């Protein structure tokens, strides 16, 4: 089971770091991704990182502001979000990924974490 956590309320321009952990299986051999959902809107790909961390891709709206990394020893994937904007407000999910090539194919995900950017 995957669990994303670390969300919260942050002011515009602020930062948050989300984490993703699994229970019961190792993430080390999985490509991992983040996506976000806003009610009434399509799911948006945030990032994708290959299993060895050698290749990382980002959605256009977050490029230059968000950074994905992973620690395969501690079995955690991170999403560092900087210079947050109100339009980044969403539920964020981490997921295993079949391929990071466009279109990113998400496979399994768990409960998301809510990020709210507001003054």
Short mmCIF file of N, CA and C in Angstrom, two decimals:
data_model
loop_
_atom_site.label_atom_id
_atom_site.label_comp_id
_atom_site.label_asym_id
_atom_site.label_seq_id
_atom_site.Cartn_x
_atom_site.Cartn_y
_atom_site.Cartn_z
N UNK A 1 0.85 -1.20 0.00
CA UNK A 1 0.00 0.00 0.00
C UNK A 1 0.88 1.24 0.00
N UNK A 2 0.48 2.21 -0.81
CA UNK A 2 1.23 3.46 -0.88
C UNK A 2 0.52 4.54 -0.09
N UNK A 3 1.30 5.40 0.53
CA UNK A 3 0.75 6.50 1.30
C UNK A 3 1.55 7.75 1.02
N UNK A 4 0.87 8.78 0.56
CA UNK A 4 1.49 10.09 0.40
C UNK A 4 1.17 10.91 1.63
N UNK A 5 2.13 11.67 2.10
CA UNK A 5 1.89 12.52 3.27
C UNK A 5 2.78 13.75 3.20
N UNK A 6 2.45 14.71 4.05
CA UNK A 6 3.22 15.95 4.10
C UNK A 6 2.47 17.15 3.57
N UNK A 7 1.23 16.97 3.15
CA UNK A 7 0.47 18.09 2.65
C UNK A 7 0.05 19.03 3.76
N UNK A 8 -0.55 20.13 3.36
CA UNK A 8 -1.00 21.11 4.34
C UNK A 8 -1.33 22.42 3.68
N UNK A 9 -1.49 23.43 4.51
CA UNK A 9 -1.79 24.78 4.04
C UNK A 9 -0.50 25.59 3.97
N UNK A 10 -0.27 26.23 2.85
CA UNK A 10 0.94 27.03 2.68
C UNK A 10 0.58 28.29 1.90
N UNK A 11 1.29 29.36 2.17
CA UNK A 11 1.04 30.62 1.48
C UNK A 11 1.67 30.59 0.08
N UNK A 12 1.14 31.36 -0.83
CA UNK A 12 1.77 31.46 -2.16
C UNK A 12 3.24 31.84 -2.03
N UNK A 13 4.07 31.18 -2.82
CA UNK A 13 5.51 31.39 -2.74
C UNK A 13 6.21 30.49 -1.76
N UNK A 14 5.44 29.78 -0.96
CA UNK A 14 6.02 28.90 0.05
C UNK A 14 6.42 27.54 -0.50
N UNK A 15 6.88 26.69 0.40
CA UNK A 15 7.38 25.36 0.01
C UNK A 15 6.77 24.28 0.89
N UNK A 16 6.70 23.10 0.32
CA UNK A 16 6.31 21.90 1.05
C UNK A 16 7.09 20.73 0.48
N UNK A 17 7.32 19.73 1.30
CA UNK A 17 7.91 18.50 0.81
C UNK A 17 6.95 17.35 1.10
N UNK A 18 6.53 16.69 0.07
CA UNK A 18 5.70 15.51 0.22
C UNK A 18 6.58 14.27 0.22
N UNK A 19 6.12 13.28 0.94
CA UNK A 19 6.81 12.00 0.98
C UNK A 19 5.84 10.89 0.61
N UNK A 20 6.41 9.82 0.12
CA UNK A 20 5.61 8.66 -0.28
C UNK A 20 6.30 7.42 0.25
N UNK A 21 5.57 6.65 1.02
CA UNK A 21 6.12 5.42 1.58
C UNK A 21 5.20 4.26 1.25
N UNK A 22 5.77 3.09 1.27
CA UNK A 22 4.96 1.91 1.02
C UNK A 22 5.02 0.97 2.20
N UNK A 23 3.99 0.20 2.34
CA UNK A 23 3.98 -0.84 3.36
C UNK A 23 3.81 -2.17 2.65
N UNK A 24 4.73 -3.05 2.90
CA UNK A 24 4.57 -4.39 2.35
C UNK A 24 5.36 -4.68 1.11
N UNK A 25 5.92 -3.66 0.46
CA UNK A 25 6.73 -3.96 -0.71
C UNK A 25 7.79 -2.88 -0.91
N UNK A 26 8.84 -3.26 -1.59
CA UNK A 26 9.93 -2.33 -1.85
C UNK A 26 9.63 -1.50 -3.08
N UNK A 27 9.95 -0.23 -2.99
CA UNK A 27 9.76 0.67 -4.13
C UNK A 27 10.98 0.68 -5.05
N UNK A 28 12.06 0.07 -4.61
CA UNK A 28 13.34 0.22 -5.28
C UNK A 28 13.32 -0.21 -6.74
N UNK A 29 12.49 -1.17 -7.08
CA UNK A 29 12.47 -1.67 -8.45
C UNK A 29 11.35 -1.05 -9.28
N UNK A 30 10.64 -0.08 -8.69
CA UNK A 30 9.51 0.53 -9.38
C UNK A 30 9.81 1.93 -9.86
N UNK A 31 9.37 2.22 -11.08
CA UNK A 31 9.30 3.63 -11.48
C UNK A 31 8.19 4.24 -10.62
N UNK A 32 8.39 5.47 -10.22
CA UNK A 32 7.41 6.11 -9.34
C UNK A 32 7.00 7.47 -9.91
N UNK A 33 5.77 7.83 -9.63
CA UNK A 33 5.30 9.11 -10.12
C UNK A 33 4.40 9.81 -9.13
N UNK A 34 4.20 11.06 -9.37
CA UNK A 34 3.24 11.87 -8.61
C UNK A 34 2.22 12.44 -9.59
N UNK A 35 0.99 12.43 -9.19
CA UNK A 35 -0.03 13.13 -9.94
C UNK A 35 -0.92 13.88 -8.96
N UNK A 36 -1.70 14.79 -9.49
CA UNK A 36 -2.59 15.55 -8.62
C UNK A 36 -3.99 15.61 -9.23
N UNK A 37 -4.94 15.78 -8.34
CA UNK A 37 -6.34 15.83 -8.77
C UNK A 37 -7.04 16.99 -8.11
N UNK A 38 -7.83 17.67 -8.93
CA UNK A 38 -8.72 18.71 -8.45
C UNK A 38 -10.12 18.32 -8.90
N UNK A 39 -11.11 18.36 -8.02
CA UNK A 39 -12.47 18.00 -8.43
C UNK A 39 -12.90 18.77 -9.67
N UNK A 40 -13.42 18.02 -10.64
CA UNK A 40 -13.90 18.65 -11.86
C UNK A 40 -12.86 18.83 -12.94
N UNK A 41 -11.61 18.46 -12.62
CA UNK A 41 -10.54 18.59 -13.60
C UNK A 41 -9.88 17.24 -13.84
N UNK A 42 -9.23 17.15 -14.97
CA UNK A 42 -8.53 15.90 -15.30
C UNK A 42 -7.31 15.72 -14.40
N UNK A 43 -6.95 14.45 -14.21
CA UNK A 43 -5.73 14.16 -13.46
C UNK A 43 -4.54 14.77 -14.18
N UNK A 44 -3.63 15.32 -13.41
CA UNK A 44 -2.47 15.98 -13.99
C UNK A 44 -1.19 15.30 -13.53
N UNK A 45 -0.34 14.94 -14.46
CA UNK A 45 0.94 14.35 -14.11
C UNK A 45 1.84 15.43 -13.53
N UNK A 46 2.41 15.15 -12.39
CA UNK A 46 3.33 16.09 -11.76
C UNK A 46 4.78 15.71 -12.07
N UNK A 47 5.10 14.45 -11.84
CA UNK A 47 6.48 14.02 -12.09
C UNK A 47 6.54 12.51 -12.22
N UNK A 48 7.67 12.07 -12.73
CA UNK A 48 7.94 10.64 -12.85
C UNK A 48 9.43 10.42 -12.70
N UNK A 49 9.80 9.41 -11.93
CA UNK A 49 11.21 9.11 -11.71
C UNK A 49 11.42 7.62 -11.92
N UNK A 50 12.44 7.28 -12.69
CA UNK A 50 12.70 5.88 -12.96
C UNK A 50 13.22 5.17 -11.71
N UNK A 51 13.25 3.86 -11.75
CA UNK A 51 13.55 3.08 -10.56
C UNK A 51 14.92 3.40 -9.97
N UNK A 52 15.89 3.69 -10.83
CA UNK A 52 17.24 4.01 -10.32
C UNK A 52 17.46 5.50 -10.17
N UNK A 53 16.42 6.28 -10.42
CA UNK A 53 16.53 7.73 -10.27
C UNK A 53 17.28 8.41 -11.39
N UNK A 54 17.60 7.67 -12.43
CA UNK A 54 18.42 8.23 -13.48
C UNK A 54 17.70 9.12 -14.46
N UNK A 55 16.40 9.01 -14.50
CA UNK A 55 15.62 9.82 -15.44
C UNK A 55 14.40 10.36 -14.72
N UNK A 56 14.22 11.67 -14.79
CA UNK A 56 13.09 12.32 -14.11
C UNK A 56 12.42 13.26 -15.09
N UNK A 57 11.10 13.20 -15.12
CA UNK A 57 10.34 14.10 -15.97
C UNK A 57 9.30 14.84 -15.14
N UNK A 58 8.91 16.02 -15.61
CA UNK A 58 7.96 16.86 -14.89
C UNK A 58 6.87 17.36 -15.82
N UNK A 59 5.71 17.59 -15.23
CA UNK A 59 4.66 18.24 -15.97
C UNK A 59 5.05 19.69 -16.24
N UNK A 60 4.54 20.24 -17.33
CA UNK A 60 4.94 21.58 -17.74
C UNK A 60 4.64 22.63 -16.68
N UNK A 61 3.55 22.46 -15.96
CA UNK A 61 3.13 23.49 -15.01
C UNK A 61 4.00 23.53 -13.76
N UNK A 62 4.81 22.50 -13.53
CA UNK A 62 5.62 22.47 -12.31
C UNK A 62 7.12 22.51 -12.59
N UNK A 63 7.49 22.47 -13.84
CA UNK A 63 8.92 22.48 -14.19
C UNK A 63 9.62 23.71 -13.60
N UNK A 64 10.77 23.46 -13.02
CA UNK A 64 11.54 24.54 -12.43
C UNK A 64 11.14 24.88 -11.01
N UNK A 65 10.02 24.33 -10.54
CA UNK A 65 9.56 24.62 -9.17
C UNK A 65 9.52 23.37 -8.30
N UNK A 66 9.23 22.24 -8.91
CA UNK A 66 9.11 20.98 -8.16
C UNK A 66 10.29 20.07 -8.49
N UNK A 67 10.69 19.29 -7.49
CA UNK A 67 11.78 18.34 -7.67
C UNK A 67 11.39 17.01 -7.05
N UNK A 68 11.55 15.96 -7.82
CA UNK A 68 11.29 14.61 -7.33
C UNK A 68 12.60 13.89 -7.08
N UNK A 69 12.67 13.18 -5.98
CA UNK A 69 13.85 12.37 -5.69
C UNK A 69 13.39 11.09 -4.98
N UNK A 70 14.33 10.19 -4.81
CA UNK A 70 13.97 8.94 -4.15
C UNK A 70 15.15 8.42 -3.34
N UNK A 71 14.82 7.69 -2.30
CA UNK A 71 15.81 7.04 -1.45
C UNK A 71 15.43 5.57 -1.43
N UNK A 72 16.10 4.78 -2.22
CA UNK A 72 15.75 3.36 -2.33
C UNK A 72 16.21 2.55 -1.12
N UNK A 73 17.03 3.11 -0.31
CA UNK A 73 17.43 2.42 0.92
C UNK A 73 16.32 2.56 1.97
N UNK A 74 15.82 3.78 2.12
CA UNK A 74 14.75 4.02 3.08
C UNK A 74 13.36 3.81 2.47
N UNK A 75 13.33 3.50 1.18
CA UNK A 75 12.04 3.16 0.54
C UNK A 75 11.07 4.34 0.54
N UNK A 76 11.58 5.51 0.21
CA UNK A 76 10.75 6.72 0.20
C UNK A 76 10.97 7.48 -1.10
N UNK A 77 9.91 8.08 -1.59
CA UNK A 77 9.99 8.98 -2.73
C UNK A 77 9.52 10.35 -2.27
N UNK A 78 10.20 11.38 -2.74
CA UNK A 78 9.90 12.73 -2.29
C UNK A 78 9.43 13.60 -3.45
N UNK A 79 8.66 14.62 -3.07
CA UNK A 79 8.31 15.68 -4.00
C UNK A 79 8.51 17.00 -3.28
N UNK A 80 9.58 17.69 -3.65
CA UNK A 80 9.85 19.01 -3.10
C UNK A 80 9.16 20.05 -3.95
N UNK A 81 8.31 20.84 -3.33
CA UNK A 81 7.52 21.83 -4.07
C UNK A 81 7.91 23.21 -3.58
N UNK A 82 8.44 24.01 -4.47
CA UNK A 82 8.85 25.37 -4.14
C UNK A 82 8.03 26.38 -4.95
N UNK A 83 8.04 27.60 -4.47
CA UNK A 83 7.33 28.69 -5.16
C UNK A 83 5.90 28.27 -5.49
N UNK A 84 5.21 27.78 -4.50
CA UNK A 84 3.86 27.26 -4.72
C UNK A 84 2.90 28.37 -5.10
N UNK A 85 1.95 27.99 -5.93
CA UNK A 85 0.95 28.91 -6.44
C UNK A 85 -0.44 28.42 -6.05
N UNK A 86 -1.42 29.29 -6.01
CA UNK A 86 -2.78 28.83 -5.69
C UNK A 86 -3.26 27.72 -6.62
N UNK A 87 -2.84 27.75 -7.86
CA UNK A 87 -3.28 26.72 -8.81
C UNK A 87 -2.62 25.37 -8.56
N UNK A 88 -1.69 25.29 -7.62
CA UNK A 88 -1.11 24.01 -7.23
C UNK A 88 -1.99 23.30 -6.20
N UNK A 89 -3.01 23.98 -5.72
CA UNK A 89 -3.92 23.37 -4.75
C UNK A 89 -4.57 22.13 -5.35
N UNK A 90 -4.41 20.99 -4.67
CA UNK A 90 -4.92 19.72 -5.20
C UNK A 90 -4.64 18.62 -4.18
N UNK A 91 -5.25 17.48 -4.44
CA UNK A 91 -4.84 16.26 -3.75
C UNK A 91 -3.70 15.64 -4.54
N UNK A 92 -2.63 15.34 -3.85
CA UNK A 92 -1.44 14.79 -4.49
C UNK A 92 -1.32 13.31 -4.15
N UNK A 93 -1.03 12.52 -5.17
CA UNK A 93 -0.91 11.08 -5.01
C UNK A 93 0.44 10.61 -5.53
N UNK A 94 1.00 9.64 -4.86
CA UNK A 94 2.16 8.96 -5.41
C UNK A 94 1.70 7.60 -5.93
N UNK A 95 2.41 7.12 -6.93
CA UNK A 95 1.97 5.89 -7.57
C UNK A 95 3.15 5.15 -8.18
N UNK A 96 3.00 3.84 -8.30
CA UNK A 96 3.94 3.11 -9.13
C UNK A 96 3.58 3.39 -10.58
N UNK A 97 4.56 3.31 -11.43
CA UNK A 97 4.39 3.70 -12.82
C UNK A 97 4.91 2.59 -13.73
N UNK A 98 4.16 2.33 -14.77
CA UNK A 98 4.59 1.33 -15.74
C UNK A 98 5.70 1.90 -16.62
N UNK A 99 5.49 3.12 -17.08
CA UNK A 99 6.50 3.78 -17.88
C UNK A 99 6.45 5.28 -17.63
N UNK A 100 7.62 5.89 -17.60
CA UNK A 100 7.70 7.35 -17.45
C UNK A 100 7.64 8.04 -18.80
N UNK A 101 7.61 7.29 -19.88
CA UNK A 101 7.49 7.91 -21.19
C UNK A 101 6.06 8.39 -21.37
N UNK A 102 5.93 9.52 -22.05
CA UNK A 102 4.61 10.10 -22.27
C UNK A 102 3.80 9.23 -23.21
N UNK A 103 2.56 8.87 -22.87
CA UNK A 103 1.86 9.27 -21.63
C UNK A 103 2.25 8.39 -20.46
N UNK A 104 2.49 9.04 -19.32
CA UNK A 104 2.87 8.29 -18.12
C UNK A 104 1.71 7.37 -17.74
N UNK A 105 2.04 6.12 -17.48
CA UNK A 105 1.02 5.13 -17.10
C UNK A 105 1.15 4.81 -15.62
N UNK A 106 0.24 5.36 -14.84
CA UNK A 106 0.22 5.06 -13.42
C UNK A 106 -0.41 3.69 -13.21
N UNK A 107 0.10 2.99 -12.19
CA UNK A 107 -0.34 1.63 -11.97
C UNK A 107 -1.10 1.50 -10.65
N UNK A 108 -0.44 1.71 -9.54
CA UNK A 108 -1.07 1.60 -8.24
C UNK A 108 -0.84 2.87 -7.43
N UNK A 109 -1.84 3.30 -6.72
CA UNK A 109 -1.69 4.45 -5.84
C UNK A 109 -2.56 4.26 -4.63
N UNK A 110 -2.26 5.01 -3.62
CA UNK A 110 -3.01 4.92 -2.38
C UNK A 110 -3.69 6.23 -2.07
N UNK A 111 -3.79 6.50 -0.79
CA UNK A 111 -4.45 7.72 -0.35
C UNK A 111 -3.56 8.92 -0.63
N UNK A 112 -4.16 9.98 -1.09
CA UNK A 112 -3.40 11.18 -1.39
C UNK A 112 -3.27 12.08 -0.19
N UNK A 113 -2.59 13.19 -0.40
CA UNK A 113 -2.45 14.21 0.63
C UNK A 113 -2.83 15.55 0.04
N UNK A 114 -3.58 16.32 0.81
CA UNK A 114 -4.11 17.58 0.30
C UNK A 114 -3.11 18.71 0.50
N UNK A 115 -2.87 19.43 -0.58
CA UNK A 115 -2.05 20.64 -0.55
C UNK A 115 -2.94 21.82 -0.88
N UNK A 116 -2.95 22.80 0.01
CA UNK A 116 -3.74 24.00 -0.21
C UNK A 116 -2.81 25.20 -0.19
N UNK A 117 -2.83 25.95 -1.28
CA UNK A 117 -1.98 27.14 -1.38
C UNK A 117 -2.90 28.35 -1.35
N UNK A 118 -2.81 29.08 -0.27
CA UNK A 118 -3.72 30.20 -0.10
C UNK A 118 -3.14 31.17 0.92
N UNK A 119 -3.46 32.45 0.73
CA UNK A 119 -3.04 33.45 1.70
C UNK A 119 -4.14 33.70 2.73
#
